[in-house]
Amino acid sequence: MSFPRPVPRIGDPTSAAERATAPDAWALRDDIASLERVVGARRDIRRFRPDPVPDEVLTAVLTAGHRGPSVGHSQPWRFVVVTEAATRDAAALMADRCRLRQAAGMAEESARGLLDLRLEGIREAPVGVVVACDRRTPAAGVLGRATFPDADLWSCAAAIENMWLTARAHGLGLGWVTLFEPAELAALLGLPEGVETLGWLCLGWPDERPPEPGLERAGWSRRLPLEEVVMRERWTERDAPTSHLRAPAPARLVAARDRSDELLTVPGSLGVLDTVLDRITALPAVDGRGTLLVAAADHAVTAYGISAFDPSVTTDVARATREGTSMGAVAARAAGLEVELVDAGIGCARGDLVTTDALDEPTYAALLAHGRERGHALAGDGPVALGEVGVGNTTVAAAVAAALLGLPAEDVVGRGSSADAAMVERKREVVARALARVGRVDGAEALRRLGGGELATLTGVVLGVAEAGGVVVLDGLATSVCALVATRLEPAVAAHLVAGQRSREKGHAVVLQELGLEPLLDLRIRAGEGVGAALATGLVKDALALRNGVARTS
């Protein structure tokens, strides 16, 4: 039975089905030709009539600027409207000085062209508008500026474009003058510290009606053909790297989201789970019981006293996993998962990281290939949860994470299981010495030289599952490091990953952030063995069942 779709009284009333039927229905078709004319007719005006600009027209221009797009909806623009002749004269003098200074540093022909440019608009135009950017809010506090700190300035530039087009539609001329020393213009207008000017806008009725841009008409430059400025996929001066893996096509991603829109529930009602479900249901291999794959290996680095447990514990936990009685195996059984253990080097004496590489090239290649084969084989039977067993492998995983992320040891080394302060300090020292030995390494090389058998195997599993279109559910730091290596080799792997949990290991949150993943669970688990991944996989399976069982709307 289907139910009528609940239609919100506020916000977007359309459904995914409506949007899928007519994806172009949002178009303002009657206005497209007018918009194209306005965009094509926009000019940088230098000559103005002295006639006043009506208040309602000035307000329309300023309103258009205030409706501009702004990063994080921060609205950083401030508009200083100048009509006093004394202020305009002072600004014009500043611009004239800067024009002469700039011309003095140019080749003779270019300098003559610059000196021919008219800047009288600052004095002639009845209105001057200085767009200033209030940058006093820390970049990290504005959505989108932590990664692009200057996005607030771009927002102000977008506001200026809105003003320019609106002025043109009203028949006003606008000229943008940036021949100023920013500090001088800011002082003239009394701008406080932390507020930056983007130059002076001359606004008034134009005393010229140029059919093409002024600098083009003056022979300063020409407009490039569109095909010279458009590139496809990446900058064309470099060859694209070879990649054999693709994330789900956009059509599959949108179709998965459309199906969730049909449910008799509020969009996004499951929070982080909804994001995960939308992503993984776009993958071809989702259904099935699922498997917890645990890889186990010993590590020679334990000789440096970096673990509270004897290396023999690796063998004991691996045996319990095979018998179905380890923490990870029991958690997997509760989640309805099969369990598979891979011996990736139990009892093997390999490199200790500090003096020698963890794996030689043939061993690394064999382990990676075996993991890849297992990943391929398991992907079609449902989600593949990852687990690991290996005394000392939090130190190993921290070393790989530090190399991949370019971080010092102290930023990634945590306590592991039951370590005291002295042991943590030894772990930091071991990781620092290992990083100093290998220098700058990344991807597969970092994994081979600083990782271990279980990490190489699990990296192969991640690649194999992704190549087969399946879902990988990560556990703690070690499995997440494997996923990070896999994404460095094949970026499309990221579309197949689910962060099952965030452990207490110091470097785990940083690695998840680099992967762009939000964990489903944050229970401060220290168990390893895939316990967190198994619990999270059970949650994902329950959420899929919930979606399949909820009533649909029509």
mmCIF file of N, CA, C and O in Angstrom, residues 130-214:
data_model
loop_
_atom_site.group_PDB
_atom_site.id
_atom_site.type_symbol
_atom_site.label_atom_id
_atom_site.label_comp_id
_atom_site.label_asym_id
_atom_site.label_seq_id
_atom_site.Cartn_x
_atom_site.Cartn_y
_atom_site.Cartn_z
ATOM 1 N N VAL A 130 31.996 51.816 -2.773
ATOM 2 C CA VAL A 130 33.165 51.006 -2.442
ATOM 3 C C VAL A 130 32.668 49.734 -1.771
ATOM 4 O O VAL A 130 32.010 49.787 -0.727
ATOM 5 N N VAL A 131 32.948 48.586 -2.412
ATOM 6 C CA VAL A 131 32.568 47.295 -1.834
ATOM 7 C C VAL A 131 33.720 46.846 -0.940
ATOM 8 O O VAL A 131 34.855 46.701 -1.403
ATOM 9 N N ALA A 132 33.410 46.657 0.328
ATOM 10 C CA ALA A 132 34.422 46.216 1.293
ATOM 11 C C ALA A 132 34.050 44.833 1.811
ATOM 12 O O ALA A 132 32.875 44.459 1.853
ATOM 13 N N CYS A 133 35.063 44.074 2.171
ATOM 14 C CA CYS A 133 34.861 42.710 2.672
ATOM 15 C C CYS A 133 35.236 42.675 4.151
ATOM 16 O O CYS A 133 36.381 42.959 4.512
ATOM 17 N N ASP A 134 34.266 42.342 4.986
ATOM 18 C CA ASP A 134 34.512 42.244 6.422
ATOM 19 C C ASP A 134 35.090 40.863 6.710
ATOM 20 O O ASP A 134 34.366 39.866 6.730
ATOM 21 N N ARG A 135 36.398 40.815 6.940
ATOM 22 C CA ARG A 135 37.108 39.554 7.117
ATOM 23 C C ARG A 135 37.440 39.275 8.582
ATOM 24 O O ARG A 135 38.300 38.435 8.873
ATOM 25 N N ARG A 136 36.741 39.925 9.485
ATOM 26 C CA ARG A 136 37.096 39.802 10.899
ATOM 27 C C ARG A 136 36.644 38.485 11.523
ATOM 28 O O ARG A 136 37.135 38.105 12.578
ATOM 29 N N THR A 137 35.722 37.777 10.869
ATOM 30 C CA THR A 137 35.356 36.445 11.342
ATOM 31 C C THR A 137 36.449 35.465 10.928
ATOM 32 O O THR A 137 36.815 35.414 9.752
ATOM 33 N N PRO A 138 37.012 34.686 11.841
ATOM 34 C CA PRO A 138 38.071 33.741 11.464
ATOM 35 C C PRO A 138 37.608 32.794 10.361
ATOM 36 O O PRO A 138 36.455 32.341 10.363
ATOM 37 N N ALA A 139 38.504 32.513 9.418
ATOM 38 C CA ALA A 139 38.144 31.669 8.278
ATOM 39 C C ALA A 139 37.630 30.311 8.722
ATOM 40 O O ALA A 139 36.698 29.759 8.128
ATOM 41 N N ALA A 140 38.229 29.750 9.780
ATOM 42 C CA ALA A 140 37.825 28.418 10.237
ATOM 43 C C ALA A 140 36.397 28.398 10.753
ATOM 44 O O ALA A 140 35.779 27.335 10.847
ATOM 45 N N GLY A 141 35.850 29.582 11.090
ATOM 46 C CA GLY A 141 34.496 29.634 11.617
ATOM 47 C C GLY A 141 33.427 29.789 10.559
ATOM 48 O O GLY A 141 32.239 29.871 10.886
ATOM 49 N N VAL A 142 33.812 29.862 9.296
ATOM 50 C CA VAL A 142 32.850 30.044 8.202
ATOM 51 C C VAL A 142 32.897 28.818 7.303
ATOM 52 O O VAL A 142 33.970 28.450 6.809
ATOM 53 N N LEU A 143 31.749 28.196 7.094
ATOM 54 C CA LEU A 143 31.679 27.013 6.244
ATOM 55 C C LEU A 143 32.245 27.314 4.863
ATOM 56 O O LEU A 143 31.774 28.218 4.175
ATOM 57 N N GLY A 144 33.294 26.582 4.458
ATOM 58 C CA GLY A 144 33.880 26.758 3.143
ATOM 59 C C GLY A 144 35.134 27.605 3.113
ATOM 60 O O GLY A 144 35.866 27.595 2.120
ATOM 61 N N ARG A 145 35.419 28.350 4.186
ATOM 62 C CA ARG A 145 36.609 29.208 4.173
ATOM 63 C C ARG A 145 37.813 28.552 4.835
ATOM 64 O O ARG A 145 38.936 29.040 4.668
ATOM 65 N N ALA A 146 37.608 27.476 5.576
ATOM 66 C CA ALA A 146 38.755 26.815 6.198
ATOM 67 C C ALA A 146 39.700 26.281 5.138
ATOM 68 O O ALA A 146 40.916 26.265 5.317
ATOM 69 N N THR A 147 39.151 25.852 4.007
ATOM 70 C CA THR A 147 39.977 25.315 2.921
ATOM 71 C C THR A 147 40.318 26.383 1.882
ATOM 72 O O THR A 147 41.384 26.334 1.278
ATOM 73 N N PHE A 148 39.423 27.346 1.654
ATOM 74 C CA PHE A 148 39.669 28.451 0.725
ATOM 75 C C PHE A 148 39.464 29.760 1.488
ATOM 76 O O PHE A 148 38.379 30.352 1.439
ATOM 77 N N PRO A 149 40.484 30.231 2.216
ATOM 78 C CA PRO A 149 40.309 31.405 3.078
ATOM 79 C C PRO A 149 39.858 32.658 2.338
ATOM 80 O O PRO A 149 39.234 33.536 2.933
ATOM 81 N N ASP A 150 40.181 32.769 1.038
ATOM 82 C CA ASP A 150 39.815 33.969 0.283
ATOM 83 C C ASP A 150 38.437 33.879 -0.355
ATOM 84 O O ASP A 150 38.064 34.763 -1.140
ATOM 85 N N ALA A 151 37.671 32.852 -0.026
ATOM 86 C CA ALA A 151 36.346 32.709 -0.628
ATOM 87 C C ALA A 151 35.423 33.857 -0.247
ATOM 88 O O ALA A 151 34.462 34.147 -0.954
ATOM 89 N N ASP A 152 35.695 34.540 0.881
ATOM 90 C CA ASP A 152 34.872 35.702 1.227
ATOM 91 C C ASP A 152 35.086 36.840 0.235
ATOM 92 O O ASP A 152 34.141 37.548 -0.132
ATOM 93 N N LEU A 153 36.327 36.995 -0.238
ATOM 94 C CA LEU A 153 36.599 38.006 -1.263
ATOM 95 C C LEU A 153 35.915 37.643 -2.576
ATOM 96 O O LEU A 153 35.389 38.518 -3.280
ATOM 97 N N TRP A 154 35.904 36.354 -2.909
ATOM 98 C CA TRP A 154 35.211 35.920 -4.127
ATOM 99 C C TRP A 154 33.715 36.208 -4.015
ATOM 100 O O TRP A 154 33.067 36.583 -5.002
ATOM 101 N N SER A 155 33.167 36.025 -2.826
ATOM 102 C CA SER A 155 31.750 36.311 -2.617
ATOM 103 C C SER A 155 31.462 37.785 -2.902
ATOM 104 O O SER A 155 30.451 38.121 -3.537
ATOM 105 N N CYS A 156 32.351 38.664 -2.441
ATOM 106 C CA CYS A 156 32.159 40.095 -2.693
ATOM 107 C C CYS A 156 32.279 40.413 -4.184
ATOM 108 O O CYS A 156 31.556 41.275 -4.706
ATOM 109 N N ALA A 157 33.183 39.716 -4.873
ATOM 110 C CA ALA A 157 33.304 39.911 -6.318
ATOM 111 C C ALA A 157 32.030 39.460 -7.028
ATOM 112 O O ALA A 157 31.576 40.096 -7.997
ATOM 113 N N ALA A 158 31.429 38.362 -6.546
ATOM 114 C CA ALA A 158 30.160 37.907 -7.130
ATOM 115 C C ALA A 158 29.063 38.931 -6.882
ATOM 116 O O ALA A 158 28.199 39.162 -7.748
ATOM 117 N N ALA A 159 29.078 39.574 -5.711
ATOM 118 C CA ALA A 159 28.103 40.631 -5.431
ATOM 119 C C ALA A 159 28.270 41.792 -6.406
ATOM 120 O O ALA A 159 27.282 42.368 -6.886
ATOM 121 N N ILE A 160 29.514 42.148 -6.712
ATOM 122 C CA ILE A 160 29.771 43.225 -7.669
ATOM 123 C C ILE A 160 29.213 42.876 -9.044
ATOM 124 O O ILE A 160 28.620 43.729 -9.726
ATOM 125 N N GLU A 161 29.374 41.621 -9.460
ATOM 126 C CA GLU A 161 28.831 41.221 -10.767
ATOM 127 C C GLU A 161 27.311 41.363 -10.779
ATOM 128 O O GLU A 161 26.727 41.816 -11.769
ATOM 129 N N ASN A 162 26.651 40.969 -9.679
ATOM 130 C CA ASN A 162 25.201 41.164 -9.592
ATOM 131 C C ASN A 162 24.837 42.638 -9.761
ATOM 132 O O ASN A 162 23.882 42.990 -10.461
ATOM 133 N N MET A 163 25.575 43.514 -9.084
ATOM 134 C CA MET A 163 25.319 44.951 -9.169
ATOM 135 C C MET A 163 25.537 45.459 -10.588
ATOM 136 O O MET A 163 24.763 46.270 -11.113
ATOM 137 N N TRP A 164 26.580 44.959 -11.230
ATOM 138 C CA TRP A 164 26.937 45.406 -12.577
ATOM 139 C C TRP A 164 25.828 45.059 -13.569
ATOM 140 O O TRP A 164 25.410 45.887 -14.380
ATOM 141 N N LEU A 165 25.343 43.830 -13.494
ATOM 142 C CA LEU A 165 24.301 43.401 -14.419
ATOM 143 C C LEU A 165 22.989 44.135 -14.156
ATOM 144 O O LEU A 165 22.265 44.504 -15.097
ATOM 145 N N THR A 166 22.670 44.351 -12.883
ATOM 146 C CA THR A 166 21.435 45.066 -12.554
ATOM 147 C C THR A 166 21.520 46.514 -13.013
ATOM 148 O O THR A 166 20.549 47.072 -13.552
ATOM 149 N N ALA A 167 22.682 47.152 -12.821
ATOM 150 C CA ALA A 167 22.865 48.518 -13.304
ATOM 151 C C ALA A 167 22.676 48.583 -14.817
ATOM 152 O O ALA A 167 21.995 49.485 -15.339
ATOM 153 N N ARG A 168 23.246 47.603 -15.515
ATOM 154 C CA ARG A 168 23.106 47.608 -16.982
ATOM 155 C C ARG A 168 21.654 47.454 -17.401
ATOM 156 O O ARG A 168 21.185 48.123 -18.332
ATOM 157 N N ALA A 169 20.903 46.595 -16.706
ATOM 158 C CA ALA A 169 19.496 46.399 -17.053
ATOM 159 C C ALA A 169 18.689 47.684 -16.852
ATOM 160 O O ALA A 169 17.723 47.946 -17.571
ATOM 161 N N HIS A 170 19.091 48.520 -15.864
ATOM 162 C CA HIS A 170 18.413 49.785 -15.613
ATOM 163 C C HIS A 170 18.940 50.914 -16.500
ATOM 164 O O HIS A 170 18.449 52.046 -16.412
ATOM 165 N N GLY A 171 19.946 50.614 -17.321
ATOM 166 C CA GLY A 171 20.525 51.638 -18.165
ATOM 167 C C GLY A 171 21.614 52.443 -17.501
ATOM 168 O O GLY A 171 22.101 53.430 -18.072
ATOM 169 N N LEU A 172 22.007 52.052 -16.293
ATOM 170 C CA LEU A 172 23.099 52.730 -15.598
ATOM 171 C C LEU A 172 24.444 52.216 -16.084
ATOM 172 O O LEU A 172 24.568 51.053 -16.473
ATOM 173 N N GLY A 173 25.458 53.065 -15.994
ATOM 174 C CA GLY A 173 26.800 52.627 -16.267
ATOM 175 C C GLY A 173 27.532 52.341 -14.970
ATOM 176 O O GLY A 173 27.268 52.981 -13.941
ATOM 177 N N LEU A 174 28.425 51.363 -15.000
ATOM 178 C CA LEU A 174 29.239 51.046 -13.827
ATOM 179 C C LEU A 174 30.671 50.816 -14.281
ATOM 180 O O LEU A 174 30.907 50.088 -15.253
ATOM 181 N N GLY A 175 31.595 51.420 -13.598
ATOM 182 C CA GLY A 175 33.014 51.215 -13.864
ATOM 183 C C GLY A 175 33.717 50.783 -12.595
ATOM 184 O O GLY A 175 33.498 51.359 -11.524
ATOM 185 N N TRP A 176 34.546 49.756 -12.700
ATOM 186 C CA TRP A 176 35.230 49.195 -11.518
ATOM 187 C C TRP A 176 36.687 49.632 -11.582
ATOM 188 O O TRP A 176 37.440 49.241 -12.474
ATOM 189 N N VAL A 177 37.111 50.457 -10.625
ATOM 190 C CA VAL A 177 38.468 51.001 -10.607
ATOM 191 C C VAL A 177 39.231 50.367 -9.443
ATOM 192 O O VAL A 177 38.797 50.467 -8.289
ATOM 193 N N THR A 178 40.344 49.741 -9.759
ATOM 194 C CA THR A 178 41.180 49.119 -8.721
ATOM 195 C C THR A 178 42.587 49.712 -8.699
ATOM 196 O O THR A 178 43.489 49.147 -8.086
ATOM 197 N N LEU A 179 42.782 50.860 -9.346
ATOM 198 C CA LEU A 179 44.086 51.520 -9.319
ATOM 199 C C LEU A 179 44.209 52.317 -8.021
ATOM 200 O O LEU A 179 44.258 53.553 -8.002
ATOM 201 N N PHE A 180 44.254 51.605 -6.905
ATOM 202 C CA PHE A 180 44.392 52.207 -5.587
ATOM 203 C C PHE A 180 45.397 51.405 -4.778
ATOM 204 O O PHE A 180 45.547 50.202 -4.980
ATOM 205 N N GLU A 181 46.041 52.070 -3.844
ATOM 206 C CA GLU A 181 46.714 51.359 -2.769
ATOM 207 C C GLU A 181 45.621 51.015 -1.764
ATOM 208 O O GLU A 181 44.970 51.925 -1.223
ATOM 209 N N PRO A 182 45.340 49.721 -1.517
ATOM 210 C CA PRO A 182 44.207 49.361 -0.663
ATOM 211 C C PRO A 182 44.212 50.058 0.694
ATOM 212 O O PRO A 182 43.162 50.488 1.188
ATOM 213 N N ALA A 183 45.403 50.195 1.298
ATOM 214 C CA ALA A 183 45.470 50.827 2.617
ATOM 215 C C ALA A 183 45.068 52.297 2.553
ATOM 216 O O ALA A 183 44.418 52.823 3.478
ATOM 217 N N GLU A 184 45.431 52.989 1.454
ATOM 218 C CA GLU A 184 45.068 54.403 1.307
ATOM 219 C C GLU A 184 43.564 54.576 1.177
ATOM 220 O O GLU A 184 42.961 55.450 1.817
ATOM 221 N N LEU A 185 42.953 53.746 0.339
ATOM 222 C CA LEU A 185 41.504 53.852 0.159
ATOM 223 C C LEU A 185 40.772 53.494 1.446
ATOM 224 O O LEU A 185 39.777 54.133 1.813
ATOM 225 N N ALA A 186 41.283 52.474 2.147
ATOM 226 C CA ALA A 186 40.659 52.089 3.417
ATOM 227 C C ALA A 186 40.748 53.221 4.429
ATOM 228 O O ALA A 186 39.784 53.501 5.170
ATOM 229 N N ALA A 187 41.878 53.916 4.464
ATOM 230 C CA ALA A 187 42.042 55.031 5.402
ATOM 231 C C ALA A 187 41.110 56.182 5.046
ATOM 232 O O ALA A 187 40.545 56.840 5.931
ATOM 233 N N LEU A 188 40.952 56.445 3.747
ATOM 234 C CA LEU A 188 40.064 57.525 3.309
ATOM 235 C C LEU A 188 38.642 57.296 3.800
ATOM 236 O O LEU A 188 37.952 58.244 4.209
ATOM 237 N N LEU A 189 38.201 56.051 3.802
ATOM 238 C CA LEU A 189 36.821 55.733 4.164
ATOM 239 C C LEU A 189 36.678 55.317 5.618
ATOM 240 O O LEU A 189 35.565 55.024 6.072
ATOM 241 N N GLY A 190 37.792 55.252 6.368
ATOM 242 C CA GLY A 190 37.720 54.887 7.774
ATOM 243 C C GLY A 190 37.395 53.427 8.010
ATOM 244 O O GLY A 190 36.744 53.088 9.009
ATOM 245 N N LEU A 191 37.830 52.541 7.103
ATOM 246 C CA LEU A 191 37.541 51.123 7.293
ATOM 247 C C LEU A 191 38.323 50.583 8.481
ATOM 248 O O LEU A 191 39.513 50.877 8.627
ATOM 249 N N PRO A 192 37.693 49.800 9.334
ATOM 250 C CA PRO A 192 38.408 49.255 10.502
ATOM 251 C C PRO A 192 39.391 48.162 10.104
ATOM 252 O O PRO A 192 39.317 47.618 8.991
ATOM 253 N N GLU A 193 40.283 47.836 11.002
ATOM 254 C CA GLU A 193 41.232 46.741 10.779
ATOM 255 C C GLU A 193 40.468 45.451 10.517
ATOM 256 O O GLU A 193 39.509 45.129 11.224
ATOM 257 N N GLY A 194 40.886 44.710 9.504
ATOM 258 C CA GLY A 194 40.214 43.458 9.174
ATOM 259 C C GLY A 194 39.131 43.592 8.126
ATOM 260 O O GLY A 194 38.512 42.599 7.746
ATOM 261 N N VAL A 195 38.879 44.817 7.641
ATOM 262 C CA VAL A 195 37.922 45.043 6.558
ATOM 263 C C VAL A 195 38.709 45.515 5.345
ATOM 264 O O VAL A 195 39.436 46.512 5.426
ATOM 265 N N GLU A 196 38.592 44.809 4.231
ATOM 266 C CA GLU A 196 39.390 45.103 3.036
ATOM 267 C C GLU A 196 38.498 45.614 1.916
ATOM 268 O O GLU A 196 37.380 45.136 1.723
ATOM 269 N N THR A 197 39.039 46.561 1.163
ATOM 270 C CA THR A 197 38.300 47.112 0.031
ATOM 271 C C THR A 197 38.596 46.349 -1.249
ATOM 272 O O THR A 197 39.708 45.832 -1.439
ATOM 273 N N LEU A 198 37.596 46.260 -2.120
ATOM 274 C CA LEU A 198 37.776 45.639 -3.438
ATOM 275 C C LEU A 198 37.829 46.693 -4.539
ATOM 276 O O LEU A 198 37.654 46.385 -5.714
ATOM 277 N N GLY A 199 38.041 47.947 -4.164
ATOM 278 C CA GLY A 199 38.125 48.991 -5.179
ATOM 279 C C GLY A 199 36.886 49.870 -5.182
ATOM 280 O O GLY A 199 36.038 49.800 -4.296
ATOM 281 N N TRP A 200 36.812 50.714 -6.182
ATOM 282 C CA TRP A 200 35.791 51.771 -6.268
ATOM 283 C C TRP A 200 34.893 51.502 -7.473
ATOM 284 O O TRP A 200 35.391 51.292 -8.575
ATOM 285 N N LEU A 201 33.593 51.528 -7.254
ATOM 286 C CA LEU A 201 32.633 51.393 -8.347
ATOM 287 C C LEU A 201 32.067 52.767 -8.678
ATOM 288 O O LEU A 201 31.479 53.427 -7.815
ATOM 289 N N CYS A 202 32.245 53.210 -9.925
ATOM 290 C CA CYS A 202 31.634 54.452 -10.406
ATOM 291 C C CYS A 202 30.244 54.105 -10.934
ATOM 292 O O CYS A 202 30.103 53.227 -11.787
ATOM 293 N N LEU A 203 29.224 54.813 -10.458
ATOM 294 C CA LEU A 203 27.853 54.469 -10.820
ATOM 295 C C LEU A 203 27.103 55.725 -11.259
ATOM 296 O O LEU A 203 27.060 56.718 -10.525
ATOM 297 N N GLY A 204 26.539 55.686 -12.444
ATOM 298 C CA GLY A 204 25.772 56.828 -12.954
ATOM 299 C C GLY A 204 25.295 56.559 -14.367
ATOM 300 O O GLY A 204 25.539 55.491 -14.946
ATOM 301 N N TRP A 205 24.605 57.554 -14.918
ATOM 302 C CA TRP A 205 24.127 57.400 -16.299
ATOM 303 C C TRP A 205 25.306 57.563 -17.247
ATOM 304 O O TRP A 205 26.084 58.512 -17.131
ATOM 305 N N PRO A 206 25.498 56.643 -18.182
ATOM 306 C CA PRO A 206 26.713 56.658 -19.015
ATOM 307 C C PRO A 206 26.700 57.766 -20.062
ATOM 308 O O PRO A 206 25.661 58.078 -20.650
ATOM 309 N N ASP A 207 27.867 58.343 -20.268
ATOM 310 C CA ASP A 207 28.038 59.310 -21.350
ATOM 311 C C ASP A 207 28.768 58.668 -22.523
ATOM 312 O O ASP A 207 29.451 59.337 -23.292
ATOM 313 N N GLU A 208 28.660 57.364 -22.605
ATOM 314 C CA GLU A 208 29.181 56.570 -23.721
ATOM 315 C C GLU A 208 28.363 55.292 -23.761
ATOM 316 O O GLU A 208 27.817 54.855 -22.748
ATOM 317 N N ARG A 209 28.211 54.720 -24.925
ATOM 318 C CA ARG A 209 27.445 53.483 -25.076
ATOM 319 C C ARG A 209 28.249 52.521 -25.959
ATOM 320 O O ARG A 209 27.901 52.265 -27.113
ATOM 321 N N PRO A 210 29.326 52.001 -25.399
ATOM 322 C CA PRO A 210 30.259 51.194 -26.209
ATOM 323 C C PRO A 210 29.648 49.878 -26.659
ATOM 324 O O PRO A 210 29.041 49.156 -25.862
ATOM 325 N N PRO A 211 29.812 49.535 -27.934
ATOM 326 C CA PRO A 211 29.278 48.256 -28.435
ATOM 327 C C PRO A 211 30.135 47.057 -28.043
ATOM 328 O O PRO A 211 29.687 45.922 -28.118
ATOM 329 N N GLU A 212 31.388 47.292 -27.636
ATOM 330 C CA GLU A 212 32.254 46.209 -27.188
ATOM 331 C C GLU A 212 33.061 46.703 -26.000
ATOM 332 O O GLU A 212 33.084 47.894 -25.711
ATOM 333 N N PRO A 213 33.717 45.797 -25.268
ATOM 334 C CA PRO A 213 34.509 46.228 -24.105
ATOM 335 C C PRO A 213 35.532 47.288 -24.463
ATOM 336 O O PRO A 213 36.170 47.238 -25.523
ATOM 337 N N GLY A 214 35.710 48.262 -23.552
ATOM 338 C CA GLY A 214 36.576 49.399 -23.834
ATOM 339 C C GLY A 214 38.015 49.018 -24.094
ATOM 340 O O GLY A 214 38.642 49.540 -25.019
#
